[in-house]
Amino acid sequence: MPQLRNLITDVPGLRVGNAHDPALASGVTVALFDEPTVVSCAVLGGAPGTRETDLLEPDKMVPGIHAVVLSGGSAFGLDAASGVQACLREQGIGFPVGPARIPLVSQAVIFDMLNGGDKDWGRYPPYRDLGYEAAKAAGHDFALGTAGGGYGATTANLKGGLGSVSTVTASGHRVGAMVIVNSIASAVIGEGPHFWAGAFEEGDEFGGHGHPEKVHPEKRELIWKGGPQPATTIALVATDAVLTKGQAKRLAISSHAGIARGLRFSHALYDGDTVFAAATGQRPLDDVEDFTHITAAAADCVTRAIARGVYEATALPFPTAQPAWRDRFAAGATEF
């Protein structure tokens, strides 16, 4: 078995690409599938921004899609899928309808419009071009933290970002998650440095602090962005198992538990928490117990990826920008 990267691309059958604009303080992350892939999704946040999610429902006709996009830009960012479509169309990739080939690209966006970046882009937003660039850059290795769709992400008190992890189940199935952490709430307990995800950490993938001995009541007080500012955590989970669209739907729903564990709190009125679930069909599913292990592993991966996205982030270069976790808590930082 090849050495794992601890990225969602450890699941065979997909590649990931990033593109971002530092002046804009926003970007795009895309997962491209090697073959049309079974994907479903679950939208549990109160203020989502999505594209082409209805076709992912188990009762819909399309058996598989070609890409999933996670991007910044709020509703403007939904243009990114058009850029990804353009890249795929150039390669002759798409759902066949007579002589036409239509790339099927689903997407979710975060709200990163108030992070200090220059959003005065003129008539048309830049996300179509960023989507194209991200698709062209797709490979098995990709940057985390302040990168791609996580470039402009924030949380309630620390810089957010793009996180990804992977694992292998007892039966040998590969499972991975990729998350853009732009949460209305906090990923750390109190003022930190401990992550709510601390109990799920593998090695020192997000600092090695684990959990504190006790989480006192004051550490559980709600920390949130406040006011009518949308915020969203969006994710893609993937497995190499052969799943039906109905099973992929259940996997997406179950994976939302990972958001609830990784943040304090989730699925609020002003966020758009959305999880896509993809099954690349490389390895047969043994039984119901096997599928249950995959759903549990995927939720755990989401929890870990949330902490890793914040841990890997770097602060934006603006006067009012949020500090990064590493600025405050990494070795040599002035705060702890």
XYZ file of C-alpha atoms in Angstrom:
336
model
C 0.000 0.000 0.000
C 1.451 3.426 -0.930
C 2.325 5.696 1.967
C -0.615 7.871 2.956
C -0.403 11.661 2.660
C -3.103 12.312 5.295
C -5.117 14.062 2.577
C -8.434 13.246 0.929
C -6.455 12.276 -2.181
C -5.383 9.113 -0.350
C -8.764 7.887 -1.592
C -8.040 6.634 -5.119
C -10.056 8.151 -7.946
C -9.856 11.864 -7.199
C -7.466 14.822 -7.393
C -7.614 18.255 -5.764
C -6.555 21.673 -7.010
C -6.385 25.119 -5.415
C -6.380 28.657 -6.781
C -6.638 31.942 -4.898
C -6.108 35.677 -5.237
C -4.288 37.326 -2.284
C -5.663 40.800 -3.062
C -9.186 39.419 -3.262
C -8.515 37.318 -0.147
C -10.575 34.488 -1.545
C -10.183 31.391 -3.657
C -11.408 28.068 -4.963
C -10.730 24.401 -4.220
C -11.907 21.705 -6.611
C -12.020 17.909 -6.401
C -11.923 16.274 -9.826
C -12.988 12.639 -10.187
C -11.124 10.309 -12.543
C -14.452 8.812 -13.630
C -18.088 9.894 -13.163
C -18.547 9.281 -9.448
C -21.489 8.607 -7.150
C -21.966 11.733 -5.017
C -24.716 12.935 -2.731
C -24.926 15.759 -0.211
C -26.654 16.988 2.925
C -27.316 20.669 3.608
C -28.046 21.280 7.292
C -27.089 24.943 7.702
C -29.721 27.683 7.631
C -28.069 29.903 5.001
C -26.465 27.729 2.303
C -25.041 28.714 -1.057
C -25.003 25.776 -3.465
C -25.119 24.749 -7.115
C -26.298 21.494 -8.722
C -27.197 19.756 -5.485
C -30.697 18.576 -6.420
C -29.282 16.147 -8.992
C -27.340 14.446 -6.170
C -30.506 13.207 -4.469
C -30.976 9.425 -4.648
C -34.205 9.741 -6.668
C -32.561 11.783 -9.432
C -31.456 10.291 -12.746
C -27.766 11.205 -12.996
C -25.634 8.263 -11.761
C -22.396 10.192 -11.232
C -20.760 13.608 -11.493
C -17.338 14.896 -12.495
C -16.294 17.412 -9.826
C -17.145 19.087 -6.525
C -16.155 22.703 -5.875
C -15.675 24.332 -2.457
C -15.092 28.060 -2.787
C -15.205 31.499 -1.287
C -17.206 34.386 -2.672
C -20.667 33.761 -1.255
C -23.236 33.649 -4.097
C -20.717 35.304 -6.439
C -18.406 32.351 -5.917
C -20.871 29.988 -7.574
C -19.338 31.139 -10.871
C -16.341 28.927 -10.018
C -18.180 25.822 -11.204
C -18.420 27.353 -14.685
C -14.638 27.613 -14.843
C -14.290 23.996 -13.758
C -16.813 22.997 -16.418
C -14.792 24.849 -19.048
C -11.623 22.980 -18.062
C -13.389 19.608 -18.172
C -15.117 20.392 -21.471
C -11.757 21.146 -23.073
C -10.769 17.580 -22.178
C -13.936 16.089 -23.659
C -15.282 15.186 -20.215
C -19.001 15.338 -19.582
C -22.345 13.583 -19.325
C -23.272 12.442 -22.843
C -26.486 13.844 -24.307
C -26.374 12.943 -27.986
C -23.234 14.579 -29.408
C -23.024 17.019 -26.466
C -20.860 16.471 -23.384
C -21.978 18.319 -20.253
C -19.593 18.297 -17.268
C -21.591 17.930 -14.050
C -20.103 20.044 -11.275
C -21.671 20.525 -7.853
C -20.599 23.297 -5.509
C -20.952 24.947 -2.124
C -19.606 28.361 -1.077
C -18.563 30.181 2.071
C -19.183 33.808 2.985
C -15.794 35.555 3.043
C -16.884 39.004 1.880
C -15.893 40.919 5.046
C -12.328 39.677 5.561
C -10.491 42.777 4.350
C -9.847 41.692 0.761
C -10.650 43.868 -2.245
C -14.061 42.737 -3.504
C -14.467 45.636 -5.957
C -13.938 43.406 -8.984
C -15.999 45.342 -11.526
C -18.795 43.857 -13.598
C -18.036 40.168 -13.175
C -16.481 38.364 -10.205
C -13.201 36.470 -10.766
C -14.366 33.078 -9.567
C -14.889 31.536 -13.008
C -11.208 32.072 -13.804
C -10.167 30.871 -10.346
C -12.234 27.716 -10.847
C -10.499 27.055 -14.146
C -7.068 27.568 -12.558
C -7.919 25.264 -9.657
C -9.067 22.516 -12.030
C -5.888 22.827 -14.106
C -3.803 22.536 -10.921
C -5.496 19.375 -9.652
C -3.177 16.678 -8.360
C -2.613 14.398 -5.384
C -0.750 16.965 -3.261
C -2.236 20.334 -2.354
C -1.720 23.101 0.195
C -3.770 23.434 3.379
C -4.691 26.369 5.606
C -4.784 29.748 3.858
C -5.087 28.239 0.405
C -7.703 27.694 -2.277
C -11.267 28.020 -1.047
C -9.929 28.422 2.498
C -7.792 31.462 1.664
C -10.231 33.993 3.089
C -11.952 31.761 5.644
C -12.371 32.890 9.249
C -13.824 31.509 12.473
C -15.235 33.354 15.466
C -11.798 34.091 16.923
C -9.023 32.658 14.711
C -8.172 32.462 11.023
C -9.973 29.593 9.328
C -8.776 27.630 6.339
C -8.693 24.489 4.256
C -8.141 21.221 6.128
C -7.849 17.631 4.976
C -7.100 14.229 6.529
C -7.534 10.540 5.736
C -7.795 7.166 7.427
C -8.193 3.456 6.671
C -10.986 1.376 8.201
C -10.469 -2.029 9.794
C -11.692 -3.688 6.588
C -9.228 -1.702 4.485
C -11.466 0.984 2.997
C -9.857 4.370 2.523
C -11.786 7.377 3.807
C -10.875 11.057 3.645
C -12.294 14.519 4.233
C -11.617 18.010 2.933
C -13.154 20.934 4.804
C -13.239 24.706 4.444
C -13.559 26.040 7.984
C -15.347 29.377 7.866
C -17.442 28.853 10.938
C -19.725 31.216 12.782
C -18.355 29.629 15.970
C -15.008 28.526 17.378
C -12.790 25.520 16.698
C -10.878 25.932 19.981
C -11.949 25.457 23.584
C -12.293 28.842 25.228
C -9.343 30.953 24.142
C -7.326 27.873 23.081
C -4.925 26.304 22.390
C -6.913 23.065 22.700
C -9.160 22.150 19.790
C -12.633 20.757 20.314
C -11.385 18.029 17.978
C -8.463 17.207 20.281
C -9.628 13.708 21.190
C -9.621 12.684 17.513
C -6.119 13.861 16.611
C -3.763 11.464 14.825
C -0.132 12.125 15.752
C 0.510 15.857 15.967
C -1.539 16.809 12.911
C -2.944 19.872 14.670
C -0.465 20.635 17.415
C -0.587 17.603 19.683
C -2.332 19.358 22.591
C -5.151 16.845 22.966
C -7.964 17.832 25.311
C -7.612 19.711 28.612
C -8.182 17.646 31.737
C -11.569 19.301 32.198
C -13.659 21.711 30.137
C -15.005 24.127 32.724
C -18.352 25.890 32.137
C -16.714 29.194 31.213
C -14.830 27.370 28.454
C -18.186 26.326 26.977
C -19.576 29.830 26.680
C -20.601 30.590 23.124
C -18.055 32.469 21.037
C -19.482 33.507 17.684
C -19.210 36.131 14.999
C -22.480 37.720 16.049
C -25.009 39.688 14.033
C -26.410 38.772 10.628
C -23.080 37.693 9.136
C -23.335 34.366 7.328
C -20.618 31.803 8.002
C -20.263 28.287 6.738
C -18.302 25.081 7.075
C -18.400 23.081 3.851
C -16.873 19.685 3.249
C -16.310 16.785 0.916
C -15.889 13.290 2.328
C -14.808 10.440 0.095
C -14.377 6.687 0.275
C -13.089 4.083 -2.144
C -16.122 1.893 -1.414
C -18.791 0.969 -3.940
C -21.890 2.838 -2.713
C -25.331 3.595 -4.082
C -26.533 7.202 -4.169
C -28.764 6.350 -1.225
C -25.778 5.160 0.784
C -23.804 8.250 -0.270
C -26.679 10.374 1.009
C -26.549 8.588 4.359
C -22.775 9.059 4.451
C -23.184 12.824 3.884
C -25.767 13.080 6.661
C -23.681 11.043 9.103
C -20.588 13.132 8.361
C -22.270 16.259 9.714
C -21.579 14.790 13.163
C -17.959 15.676 12.482
C -18.855 19.369 12.142
C -20.800 19.284 15.406
C -17.812 17.756 17.228
C -15.165 19.994 15.674
C -16.884 23.311 16.391
C -18.736 24.896 19.268
C -21.367 25.218 17.636
C -22.735 24.257 14.185
C -25.819 24.126 11.911
C -27.023 27.563 12.932
C -29.494 29.906 11.247
C -26.764 32.074 9.737
C -24.487 29.314 8.474
C -24.701 27.067 5.449
C -23.084 23.857 6.683
C -22.998 21.462 3.726
C -21.302 18.081 3.260
C -20.802 16.249 -0.034
C -20.075 12.509 0.051
C -18.354 10.730 -2.834
C -17.811 7.012 -3.441
C -15.128 6.309 -6.048
C -16.084 2.634 -6.309
C -12.617 1.090 -6.107
C -13.379 -1.518 -3.432
C -16.568 -3.573 -2.859
C -18.593 -3.020 0.276
C -18.736 -6.163 2.398
C -21.848 -5.641 4.498
C -23.872 -3.204 6.574
C -21.298 -3.282 9.353
C -18.610 -2.282 6.866
C -20.694 0.699 5.757
C -21.256 1.739 9.376
C -17.500 1.799 9.951
C -17.110 4.032 6.890
C -19.721 6.505 8.133
C -18.039 6.711 11.536
C -14.606 7.144 9.963
C -15.851 9.893 7.653
C -17.337 11.875 10.557
C -14.073 11.502 12.475
C -12.163 12.756 9.437
C -14.373 15.855 9.223
C -13.686 16.604 12.881
C -9.937 16.250 12.377
C -9.942 18.246 9.140
C -11.670 21.170 10.866
C -8.884 21.438 13.432
C -6.209 20.934 10.800
C -7.643 23.702 8.616
C -7.342 26.177 11.491
C -3.979 24.807 12.632
C -2.413 25.151 9.166
C -3.773 28.636 8.470
C -1.727 31.828 8.303
C -3.158 35.286 9.009
C -4.212 37.575 6.191
C -2.026 40.686 5.719
C -4.684 43.229 6.680
C -4.749 45.488 9.779
C -8.001 44.017 11.088
C -7.247 40.402 10.149
C -7.766 37.617 12.662
C -4.667 36.006 14.172
C -3.751 32.512 13.095
C -3.601 29.665 15.625
C 0.147 29.421 15.027
C 0.600 33.130 15.770
C -0.807 32.600 19.237
C 0.039 29.060 20.249
C 2.853 27.545 18.179
C 6.341 27.163 19.710
C 7.877 30.612 20.083
C 4.530 32.451 19.887
C 4.087 35.300 22.349
C 0.599 34.247 23.494
C -0.599 31.063 25.152
